[in-house]
Short mmCIF file of C-alpha atoms and ligand atoms in Angstrom, two decimals:
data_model
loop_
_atom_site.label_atom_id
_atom_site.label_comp_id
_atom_site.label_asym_id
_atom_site.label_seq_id
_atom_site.Cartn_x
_atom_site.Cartn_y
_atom_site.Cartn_z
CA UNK A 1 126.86 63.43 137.90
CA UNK A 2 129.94 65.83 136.72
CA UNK A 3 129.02 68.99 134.44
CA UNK A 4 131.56 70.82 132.67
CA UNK A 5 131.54 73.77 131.07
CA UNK A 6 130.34 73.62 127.59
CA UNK A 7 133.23 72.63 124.93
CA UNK A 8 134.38 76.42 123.63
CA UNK A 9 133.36 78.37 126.11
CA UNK A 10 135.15 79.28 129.38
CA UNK A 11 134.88 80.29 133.54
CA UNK A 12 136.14 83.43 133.62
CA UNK A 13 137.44 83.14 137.68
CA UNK A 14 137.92 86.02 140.32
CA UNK A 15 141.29 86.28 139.88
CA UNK A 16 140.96 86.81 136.24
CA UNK A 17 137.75 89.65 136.45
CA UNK A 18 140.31 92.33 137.32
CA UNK A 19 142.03 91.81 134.10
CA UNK A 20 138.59 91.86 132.56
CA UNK A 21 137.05 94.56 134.29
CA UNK A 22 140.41 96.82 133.56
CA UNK A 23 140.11 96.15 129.99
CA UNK A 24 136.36 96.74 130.06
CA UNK A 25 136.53 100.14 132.30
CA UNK A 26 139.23 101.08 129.35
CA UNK A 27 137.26 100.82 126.33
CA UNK A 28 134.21 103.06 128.10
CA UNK A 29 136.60 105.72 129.42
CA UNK A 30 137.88 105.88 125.45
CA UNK A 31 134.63 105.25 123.74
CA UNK A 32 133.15 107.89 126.24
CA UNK A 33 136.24 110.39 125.64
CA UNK A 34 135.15 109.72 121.36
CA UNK A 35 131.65 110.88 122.25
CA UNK A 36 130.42 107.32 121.83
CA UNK A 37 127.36 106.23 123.68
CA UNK A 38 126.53 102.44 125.15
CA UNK A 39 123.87 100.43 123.71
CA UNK A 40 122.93 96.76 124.89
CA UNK A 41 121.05 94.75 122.54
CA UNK A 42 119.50 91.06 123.24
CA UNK A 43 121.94 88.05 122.49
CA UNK A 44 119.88 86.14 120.54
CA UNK A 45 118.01 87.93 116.99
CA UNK A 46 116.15 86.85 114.09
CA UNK A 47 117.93 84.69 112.06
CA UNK A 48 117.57 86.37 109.45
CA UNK A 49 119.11 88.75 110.48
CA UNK A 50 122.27 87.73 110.24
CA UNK A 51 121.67 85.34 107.17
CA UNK A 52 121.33 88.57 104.96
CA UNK A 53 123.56 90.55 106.45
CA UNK A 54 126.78 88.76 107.12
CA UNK A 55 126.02 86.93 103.82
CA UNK A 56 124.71 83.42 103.09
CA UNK A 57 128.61 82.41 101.92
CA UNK A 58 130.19 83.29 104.97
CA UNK A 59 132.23 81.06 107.06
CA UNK A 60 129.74 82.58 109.59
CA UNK A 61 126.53 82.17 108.43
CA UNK A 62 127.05 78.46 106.67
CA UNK A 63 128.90 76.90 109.45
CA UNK A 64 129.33 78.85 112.50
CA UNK A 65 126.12 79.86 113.67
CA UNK A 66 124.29 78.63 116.56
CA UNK A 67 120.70 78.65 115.21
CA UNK A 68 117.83 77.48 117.33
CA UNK A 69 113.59 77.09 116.68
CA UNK A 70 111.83 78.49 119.63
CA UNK A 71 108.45 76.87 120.84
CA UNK A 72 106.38 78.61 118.51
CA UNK A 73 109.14 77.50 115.79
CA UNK A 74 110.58 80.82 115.07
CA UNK A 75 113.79 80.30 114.07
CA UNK A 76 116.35 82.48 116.14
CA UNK A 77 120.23 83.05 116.46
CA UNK A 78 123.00 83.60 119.27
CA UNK A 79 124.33 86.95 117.76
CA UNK A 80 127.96 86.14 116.35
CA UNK A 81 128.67 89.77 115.76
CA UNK A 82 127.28 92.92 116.85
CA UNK A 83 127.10 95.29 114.24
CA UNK A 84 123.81 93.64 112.32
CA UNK A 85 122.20 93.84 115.99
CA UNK A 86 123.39 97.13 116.60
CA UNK A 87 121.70 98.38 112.93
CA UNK A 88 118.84 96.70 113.11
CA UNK A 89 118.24 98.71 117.02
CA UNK A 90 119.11 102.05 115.55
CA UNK A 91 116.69 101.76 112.65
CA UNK A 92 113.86 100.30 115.18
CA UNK A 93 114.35 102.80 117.68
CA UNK A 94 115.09 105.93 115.30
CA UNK A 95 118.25 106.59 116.63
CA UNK A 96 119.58 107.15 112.52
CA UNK A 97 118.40 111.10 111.81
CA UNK A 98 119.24 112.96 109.08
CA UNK A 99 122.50 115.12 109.06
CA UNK A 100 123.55 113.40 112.65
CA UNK A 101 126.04 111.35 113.24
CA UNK A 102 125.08 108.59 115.49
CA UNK A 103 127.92 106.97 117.61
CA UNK A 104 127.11 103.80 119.66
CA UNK A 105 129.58 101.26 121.20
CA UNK A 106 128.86 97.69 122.82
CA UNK A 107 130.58 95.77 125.38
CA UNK A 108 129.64 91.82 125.23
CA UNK A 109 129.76 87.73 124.66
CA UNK A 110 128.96 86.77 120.60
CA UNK A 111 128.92 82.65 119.98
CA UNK A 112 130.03 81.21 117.18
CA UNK A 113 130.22 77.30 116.65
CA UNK A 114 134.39 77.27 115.73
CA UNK A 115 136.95 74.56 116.97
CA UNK A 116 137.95 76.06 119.95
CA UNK A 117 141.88 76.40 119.99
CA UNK A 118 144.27 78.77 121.32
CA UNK A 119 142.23 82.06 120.45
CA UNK A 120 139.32 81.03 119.15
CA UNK A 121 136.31 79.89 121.48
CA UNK A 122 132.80 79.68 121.12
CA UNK A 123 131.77 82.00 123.24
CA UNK A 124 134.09 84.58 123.32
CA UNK A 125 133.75 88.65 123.56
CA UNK A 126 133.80 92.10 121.64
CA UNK A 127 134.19 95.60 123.05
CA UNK A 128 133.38 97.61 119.45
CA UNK A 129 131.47 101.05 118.05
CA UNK A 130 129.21 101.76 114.95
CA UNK A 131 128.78 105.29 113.27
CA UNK A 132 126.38 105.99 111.64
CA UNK A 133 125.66 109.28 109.24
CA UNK A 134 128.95 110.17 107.60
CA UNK A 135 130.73 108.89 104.58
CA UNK A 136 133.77 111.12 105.62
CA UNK A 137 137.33 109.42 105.91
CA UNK A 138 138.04 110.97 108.72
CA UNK A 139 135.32 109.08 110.90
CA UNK A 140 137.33 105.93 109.35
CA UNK A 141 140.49 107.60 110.91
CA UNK A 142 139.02 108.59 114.04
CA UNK A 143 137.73 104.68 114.67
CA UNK A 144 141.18 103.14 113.89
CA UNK A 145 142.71 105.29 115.78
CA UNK A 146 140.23 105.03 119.21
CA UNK A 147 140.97 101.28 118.67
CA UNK A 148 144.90 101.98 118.72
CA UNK A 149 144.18 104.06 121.87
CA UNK A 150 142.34 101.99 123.44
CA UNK A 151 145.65 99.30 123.04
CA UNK A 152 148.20 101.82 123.82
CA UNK A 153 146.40 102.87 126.96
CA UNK A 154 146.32 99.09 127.73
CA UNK A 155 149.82 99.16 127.58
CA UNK A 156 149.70 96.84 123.93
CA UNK A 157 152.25 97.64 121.54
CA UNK A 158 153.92 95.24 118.39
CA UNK A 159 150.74 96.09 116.77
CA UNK A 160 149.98 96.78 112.95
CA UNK A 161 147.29 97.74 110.69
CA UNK A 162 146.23 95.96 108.15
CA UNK A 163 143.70 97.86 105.53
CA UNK A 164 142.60 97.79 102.26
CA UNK A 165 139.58 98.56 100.42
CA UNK A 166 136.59 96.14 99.38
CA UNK A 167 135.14 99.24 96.98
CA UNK A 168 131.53 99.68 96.47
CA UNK A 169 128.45 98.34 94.62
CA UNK A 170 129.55 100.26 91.48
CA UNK A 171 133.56 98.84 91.33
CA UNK A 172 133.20 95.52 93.16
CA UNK A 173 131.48 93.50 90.11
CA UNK A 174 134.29 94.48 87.44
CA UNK A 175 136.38 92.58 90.17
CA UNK A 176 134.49 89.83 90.45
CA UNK A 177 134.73 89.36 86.79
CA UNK A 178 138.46 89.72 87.31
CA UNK A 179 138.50 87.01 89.83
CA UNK A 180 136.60 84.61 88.58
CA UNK A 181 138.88 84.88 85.30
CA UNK A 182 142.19 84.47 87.30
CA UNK A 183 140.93 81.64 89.15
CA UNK A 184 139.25 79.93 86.36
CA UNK A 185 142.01 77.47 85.52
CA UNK A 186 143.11 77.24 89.54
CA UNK A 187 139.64 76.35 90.81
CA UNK A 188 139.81 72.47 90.38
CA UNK A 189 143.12 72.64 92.66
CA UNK A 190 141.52 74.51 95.42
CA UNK A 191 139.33 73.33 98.25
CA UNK A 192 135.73 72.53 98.49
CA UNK A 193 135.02 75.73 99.84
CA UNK A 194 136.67 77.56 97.24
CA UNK A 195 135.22 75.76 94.76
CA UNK A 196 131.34 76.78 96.11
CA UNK A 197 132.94 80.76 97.06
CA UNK A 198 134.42 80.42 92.89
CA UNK A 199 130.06 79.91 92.15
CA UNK A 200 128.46 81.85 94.75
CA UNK A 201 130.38 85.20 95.88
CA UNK A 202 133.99 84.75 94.16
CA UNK A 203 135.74 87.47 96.62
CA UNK A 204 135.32 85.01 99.52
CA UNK A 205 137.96 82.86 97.65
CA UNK A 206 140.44 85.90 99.21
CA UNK A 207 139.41 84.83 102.81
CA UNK A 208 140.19 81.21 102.62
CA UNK A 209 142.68 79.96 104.94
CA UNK A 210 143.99 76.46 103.79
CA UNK A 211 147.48 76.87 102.50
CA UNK A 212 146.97 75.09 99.58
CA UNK A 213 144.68 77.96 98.03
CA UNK A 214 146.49 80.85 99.85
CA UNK A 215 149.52 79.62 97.00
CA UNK A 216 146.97 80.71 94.52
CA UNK A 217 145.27 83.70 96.30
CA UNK A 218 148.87 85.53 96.61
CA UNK A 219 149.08 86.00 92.85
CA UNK A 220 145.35 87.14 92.11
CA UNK A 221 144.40 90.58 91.24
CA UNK A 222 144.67 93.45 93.20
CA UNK A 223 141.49 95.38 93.83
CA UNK A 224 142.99 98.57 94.17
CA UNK A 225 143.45 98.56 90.60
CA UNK A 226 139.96 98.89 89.70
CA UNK A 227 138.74 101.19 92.33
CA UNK A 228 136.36 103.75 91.16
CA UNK A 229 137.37 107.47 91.67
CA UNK A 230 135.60 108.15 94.80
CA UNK A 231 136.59 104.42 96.34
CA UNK A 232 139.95 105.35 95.57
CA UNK A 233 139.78 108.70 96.76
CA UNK A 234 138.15 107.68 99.75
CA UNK A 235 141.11 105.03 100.39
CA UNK A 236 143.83 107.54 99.68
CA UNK A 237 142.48 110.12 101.96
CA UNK A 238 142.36 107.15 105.09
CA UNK A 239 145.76 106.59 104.48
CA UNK A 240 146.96 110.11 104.63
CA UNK A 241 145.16 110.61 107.92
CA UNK A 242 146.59 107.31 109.52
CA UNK A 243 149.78 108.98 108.40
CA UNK A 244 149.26 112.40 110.19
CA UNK A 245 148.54 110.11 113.36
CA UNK A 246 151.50 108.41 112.80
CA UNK A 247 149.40 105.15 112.67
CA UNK A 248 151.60 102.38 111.13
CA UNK A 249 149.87 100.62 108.81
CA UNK A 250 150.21 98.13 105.95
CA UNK A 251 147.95 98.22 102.71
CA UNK A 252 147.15 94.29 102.08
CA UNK A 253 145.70 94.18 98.83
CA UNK A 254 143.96 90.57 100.19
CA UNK A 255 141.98 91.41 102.75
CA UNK A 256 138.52 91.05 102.56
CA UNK A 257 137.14 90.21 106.21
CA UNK A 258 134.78 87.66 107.28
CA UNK A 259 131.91 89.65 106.38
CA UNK A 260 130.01 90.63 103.22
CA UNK A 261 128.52 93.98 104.27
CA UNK A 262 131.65 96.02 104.14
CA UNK A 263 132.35 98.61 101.70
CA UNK A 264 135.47 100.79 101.24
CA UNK A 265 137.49 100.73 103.89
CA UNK A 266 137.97 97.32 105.12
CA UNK A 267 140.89 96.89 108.16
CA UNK A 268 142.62 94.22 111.00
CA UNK A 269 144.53 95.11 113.77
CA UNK A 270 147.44 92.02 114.43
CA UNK A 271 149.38 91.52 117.22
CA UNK A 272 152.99 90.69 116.89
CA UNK A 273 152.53 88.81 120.00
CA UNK A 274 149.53 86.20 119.27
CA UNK A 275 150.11 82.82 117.47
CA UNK A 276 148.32 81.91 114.64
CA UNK A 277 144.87 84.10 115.61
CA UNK A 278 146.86 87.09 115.83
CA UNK A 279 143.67 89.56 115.29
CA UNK A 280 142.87 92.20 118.26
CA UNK A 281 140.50 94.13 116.26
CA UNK A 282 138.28 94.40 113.02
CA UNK A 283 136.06 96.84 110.94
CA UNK A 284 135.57 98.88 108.45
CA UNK A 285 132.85 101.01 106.86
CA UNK A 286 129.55 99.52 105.44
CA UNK A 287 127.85 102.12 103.23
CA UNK A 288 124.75 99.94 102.48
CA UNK A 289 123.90 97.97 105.39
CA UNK A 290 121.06 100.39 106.70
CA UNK A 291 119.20 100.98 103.93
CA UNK A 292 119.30 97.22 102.79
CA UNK A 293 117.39 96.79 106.56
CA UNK A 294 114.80 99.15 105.27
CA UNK A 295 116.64 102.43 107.06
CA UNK A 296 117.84 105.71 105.60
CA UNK A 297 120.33 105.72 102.96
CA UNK A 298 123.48 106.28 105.23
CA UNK A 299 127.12 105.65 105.82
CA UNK A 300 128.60 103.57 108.32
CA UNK A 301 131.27 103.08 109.97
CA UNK A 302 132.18 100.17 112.60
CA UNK A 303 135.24 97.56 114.64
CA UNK A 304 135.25 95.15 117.07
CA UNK A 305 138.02 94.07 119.60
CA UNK A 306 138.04 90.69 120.50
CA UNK A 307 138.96 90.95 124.20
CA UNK A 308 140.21 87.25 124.77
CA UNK A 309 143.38 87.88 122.73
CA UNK A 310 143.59 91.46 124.17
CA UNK A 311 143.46 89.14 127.48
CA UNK A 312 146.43 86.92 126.51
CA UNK A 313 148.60 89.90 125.45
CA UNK A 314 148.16 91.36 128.61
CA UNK A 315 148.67 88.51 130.39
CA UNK A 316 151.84 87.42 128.61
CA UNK A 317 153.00 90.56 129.01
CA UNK A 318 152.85 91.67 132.92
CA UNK A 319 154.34 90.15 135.66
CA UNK A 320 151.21 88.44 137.43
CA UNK A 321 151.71 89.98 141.29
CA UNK A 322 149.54 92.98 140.79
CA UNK A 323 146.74 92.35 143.46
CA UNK A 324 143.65 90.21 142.12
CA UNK A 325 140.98 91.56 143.74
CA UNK A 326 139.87 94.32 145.88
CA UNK A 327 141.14 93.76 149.23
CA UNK A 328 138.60 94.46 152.07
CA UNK A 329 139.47 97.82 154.10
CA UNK A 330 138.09 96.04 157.40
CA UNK A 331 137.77 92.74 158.51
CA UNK A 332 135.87 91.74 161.66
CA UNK A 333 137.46 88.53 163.72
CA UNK A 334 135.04 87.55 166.99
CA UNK A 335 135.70 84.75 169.51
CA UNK A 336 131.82 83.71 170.76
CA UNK A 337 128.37 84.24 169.72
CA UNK A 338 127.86 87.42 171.49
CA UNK A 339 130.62 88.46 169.69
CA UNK A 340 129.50 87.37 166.39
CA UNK A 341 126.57 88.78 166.56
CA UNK A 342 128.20 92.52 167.84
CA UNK A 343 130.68 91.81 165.04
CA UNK A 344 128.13 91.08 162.50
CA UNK A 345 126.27 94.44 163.04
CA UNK A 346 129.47 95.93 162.98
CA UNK A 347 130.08 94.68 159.54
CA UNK A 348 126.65 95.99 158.12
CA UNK A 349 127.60 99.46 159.65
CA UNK A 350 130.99 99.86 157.64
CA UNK A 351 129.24 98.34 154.78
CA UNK A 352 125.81 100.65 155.05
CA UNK A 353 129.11 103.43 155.62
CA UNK A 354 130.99 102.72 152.19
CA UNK A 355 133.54 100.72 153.81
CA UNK A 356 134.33 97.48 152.39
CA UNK A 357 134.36 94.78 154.88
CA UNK A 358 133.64 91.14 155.84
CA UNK A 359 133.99 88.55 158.87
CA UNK A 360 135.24 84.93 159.30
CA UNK A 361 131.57 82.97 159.62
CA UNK A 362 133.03 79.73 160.10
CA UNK A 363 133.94 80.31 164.15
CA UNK A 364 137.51 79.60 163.65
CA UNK A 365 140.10 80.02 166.19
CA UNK A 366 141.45 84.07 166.48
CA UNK A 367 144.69 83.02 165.22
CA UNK A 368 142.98 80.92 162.20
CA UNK A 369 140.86 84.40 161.37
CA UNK A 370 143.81 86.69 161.80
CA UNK A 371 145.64 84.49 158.85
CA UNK A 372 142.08 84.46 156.89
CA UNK A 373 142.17 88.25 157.32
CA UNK A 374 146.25 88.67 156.51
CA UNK A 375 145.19 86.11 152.98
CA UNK A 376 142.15 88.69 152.43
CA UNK A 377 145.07 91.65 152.70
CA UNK A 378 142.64 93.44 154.57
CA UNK A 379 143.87 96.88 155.56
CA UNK A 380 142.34 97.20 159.41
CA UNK A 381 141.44 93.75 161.64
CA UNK A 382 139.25 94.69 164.29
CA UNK A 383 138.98 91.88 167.33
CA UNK A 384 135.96 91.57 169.70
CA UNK A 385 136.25 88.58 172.33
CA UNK A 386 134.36 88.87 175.64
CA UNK A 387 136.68 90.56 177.62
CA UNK A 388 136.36 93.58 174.79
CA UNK A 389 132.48 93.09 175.48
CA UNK A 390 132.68 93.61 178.82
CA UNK A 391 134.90 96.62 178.22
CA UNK A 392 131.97 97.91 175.27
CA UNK A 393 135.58 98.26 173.27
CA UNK A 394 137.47 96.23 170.41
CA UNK A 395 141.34 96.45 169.45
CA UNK A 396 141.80 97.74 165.86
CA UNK A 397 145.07 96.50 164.47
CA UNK A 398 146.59 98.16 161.84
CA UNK A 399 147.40 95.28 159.14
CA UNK A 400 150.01 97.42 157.48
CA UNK A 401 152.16 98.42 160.25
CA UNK A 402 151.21 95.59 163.52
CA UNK A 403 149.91 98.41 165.50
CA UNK A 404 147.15 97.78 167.76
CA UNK A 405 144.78 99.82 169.94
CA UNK A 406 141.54 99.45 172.06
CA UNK A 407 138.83 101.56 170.51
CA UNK A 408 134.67 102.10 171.56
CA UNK A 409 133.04 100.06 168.96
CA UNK A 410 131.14 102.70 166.95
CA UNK A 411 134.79 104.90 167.12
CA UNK A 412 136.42 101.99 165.05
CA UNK A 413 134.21 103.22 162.17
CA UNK A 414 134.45 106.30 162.70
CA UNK A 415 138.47 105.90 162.73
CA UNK A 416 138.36 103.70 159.20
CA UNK A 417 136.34 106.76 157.49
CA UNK A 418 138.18 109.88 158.64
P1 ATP B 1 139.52 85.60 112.77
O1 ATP B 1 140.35 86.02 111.63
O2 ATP B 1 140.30 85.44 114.01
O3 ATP B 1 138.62 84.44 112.47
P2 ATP B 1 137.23 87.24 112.30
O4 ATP B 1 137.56 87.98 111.08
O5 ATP B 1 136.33 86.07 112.23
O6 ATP B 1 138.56 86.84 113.07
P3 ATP B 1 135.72 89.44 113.38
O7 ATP B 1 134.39 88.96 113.01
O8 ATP B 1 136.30 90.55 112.63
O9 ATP B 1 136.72 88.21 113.43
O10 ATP B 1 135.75 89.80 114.92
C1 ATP B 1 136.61 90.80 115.47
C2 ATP B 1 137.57 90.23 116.48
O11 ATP B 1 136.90 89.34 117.37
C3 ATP B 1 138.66 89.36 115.88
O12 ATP B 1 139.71 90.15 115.43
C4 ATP B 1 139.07 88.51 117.07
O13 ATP B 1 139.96 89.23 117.91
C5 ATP B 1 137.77 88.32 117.80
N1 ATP B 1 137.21 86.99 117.52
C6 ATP B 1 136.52 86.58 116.43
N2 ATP B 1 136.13 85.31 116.54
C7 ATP B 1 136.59 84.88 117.74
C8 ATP B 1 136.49 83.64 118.47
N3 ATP B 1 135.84 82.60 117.98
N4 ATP B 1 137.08 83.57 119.69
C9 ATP B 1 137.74 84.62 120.21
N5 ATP B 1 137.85 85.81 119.59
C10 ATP B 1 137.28 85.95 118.37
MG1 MG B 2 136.60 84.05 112.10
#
């Protein structure tokens, strides 16, 4: 019987991990240099959870999320974001004080049932912070501009901001109202979706994606015209930091995110250099999430990457002959078993001695293990064959230069660490 890897989700192989692994040892070095601090939270949560969170409208929650009963018929959920996990852990584990900010970042998979295409899979994975305790602007600032770090330090440029704000409990129904006015007369011409979003939560209508309804969605209202004073304060003050950073960024009036917890500030990072899923990053600030999970009234502040598409950037980008992998610094070739078995203690040594090495155990010819060893770019090759037995010695060949020379066995170690 043939298995195959389930439809969405992909083998990330060895000589892909070093990509992965440099992205990953990026984001801590930033997060770490922002005074952010690692949390790891279980994959799967209550559904609930999300249901209340993310919102019961969202293309998330009604279609995308991979919802299972356990055996005692609890009904659970592969997380599809992190920030609802990441809440619900502060406020269970008291991490949310009063006047302290709180700053936690994640590194991991989320599922979400999508057609996989170019960009999108089913499994796929988030580097991404939350801050909690501050309504100031400036931790807004500060977060966009640790993600733009984070890219230029990858070596990612051609990238914009995209921002707007969503405004707050007080501002957001007047626009509703608004919305549901303009599209009033448009609503029969739009898609199913729309037509449920126009009933149910009437600012998802700006997050459709068919092109039929986007004709409509150009012309609605702008929210920024009904901001209340402090939304619009709040707004005006991001962009005049972003500005001081020389962030370039581009108010879009439409965006609304996936998500219904956001307040405020609401933002995307795109790539010039994606197709159609052009999105490296996403967040914004969500004012009310905590307290709606039964926490402490406070401010928050979060983005994720997704780190596929900050893959295929990368990868587009660099010529692909940087080495893979780690090459071993020492690699043992042996003709015989007493050999092997000298060789093999030999190996643990260098190991046991923070040396990285390794030996050919399928008794190929010396020739066949030299190549193995030249393939493995191995620094040093060190040979034992029984006439080096009988001599207690082995020859060390240099792999970078072809010189050779007979050395004591425990001296060859003792040569690779001085
Ligand atoms: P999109 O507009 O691409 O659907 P989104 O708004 O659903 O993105 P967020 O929930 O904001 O995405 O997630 C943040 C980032 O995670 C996105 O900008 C994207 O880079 C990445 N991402 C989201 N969904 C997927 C997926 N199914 N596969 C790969 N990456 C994803
Ligand atoms: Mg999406």
């Amino acid at each position: 019987m043939k298995y195959t890897a389930p439809r969405g989700t992909k083998d990330i192989l060895p000589d892909e991990t070093s990509v992965w692994q440099g992205i990953e040892k990026t984001c801590r070095k930033l997060f770490e240099l922002y005074n952010y601090s690692e949390i790891r939270t279980p994959v799967f949560e209550q559904t609930e959870l999300f249901t209340r969170s993310i919102g019961q409208t969202t293309d998330i929650v009604s279609k995308e999320m991979y919802t299972f009963l356990d055996r005692k018929g609890r009904s659970l959920t592969l997380r599809p974001e992190e920030t609802a996990p990441v809440v619900r852990a502060a406020i269970e584990n008291n991490l949310i004080q009063k006047d302290k900010l709180t700053k936690l970042y994640y590194i991991g998979p989320m599922f979400r049932y999508e057609r996989p295409q170019m960009g999108r899979q089913r499994q796929f994975h988030q580097a991404g912070i939350e801050v909690f305790g501050s309504d100031n602007p400036a931790i807004d600032v500060e977060g966009i501009s640790l993600a733009m770090q984070i890219f230029n330090r990858l070596g990612i440029s051609n990238l914009e901001v995209d921002l707007n704000s969503v405004g707050c409990n007080k501002c957001r129904p007047e626009y509703f109202i608004r919305i549901k006015s303009f599209f009033k007369d448009k609503i029969k011409s739009m898609c199913e979706d729309c037509q449920k979003r126009f009933e149910t939560n009437p600012l998802r209508i700006l997050d459709c994606k068919e092109p039929n309804c986007q004709k409509f969605i150009e012309k609605a209202p702008a929210i920024k015209d009904i901001l209340c004073p402090e939304c619009k304060t709040h707004f005006e003050k991001v962009i005049t930091g972003l500005e001081s950073l020389k962030i370039k960024y581009k108010v879009n009036n439409r965006l609304v995110r996936g998500l219904d917890y956001y307040t405020c500030t609401a933002f995307e990072i795109v790539s010039g250099q994606l197709g159609a899923q052009n999105a490296v990053c996403g967040g914004g600030r969500y004012d009310t999430l905590v307290e709606e999970f039964g926490g402490p009234k406070t401010a928050a502040f979060g983005f994720a990457i997704g780190l596929e598409r900050v893959v295929e950037i990368i990868k587009s980008t660099k010529s692909n002959n940087q080495p893979s992998k780690q090459a071993p610094s020492l690699y043992v070739a042996t003709m015989g078993d007493e050999a092997e078995k000298i060789g093999f203690e030999l190996v643990s040594k260098a190991r046991g001695a923070g040396i990285s090495a390794d030996m050919d155990y399928l008794r190929k010819s010396l020739k066949a293990q030299m190549k193995t060893a030249d393939n493995e770019k191995a620094k040093y090759v060190l040979i034992i064959g029984d006439d080096e037995i009988k001599k207690n010695k082995a020859i060390l060949k240099n792999m970078q230069t072809g010189g050779q020379e007979e050395i004591a066995f425990d001296e060859a170690l003792h040569r690779l660490t001085s």
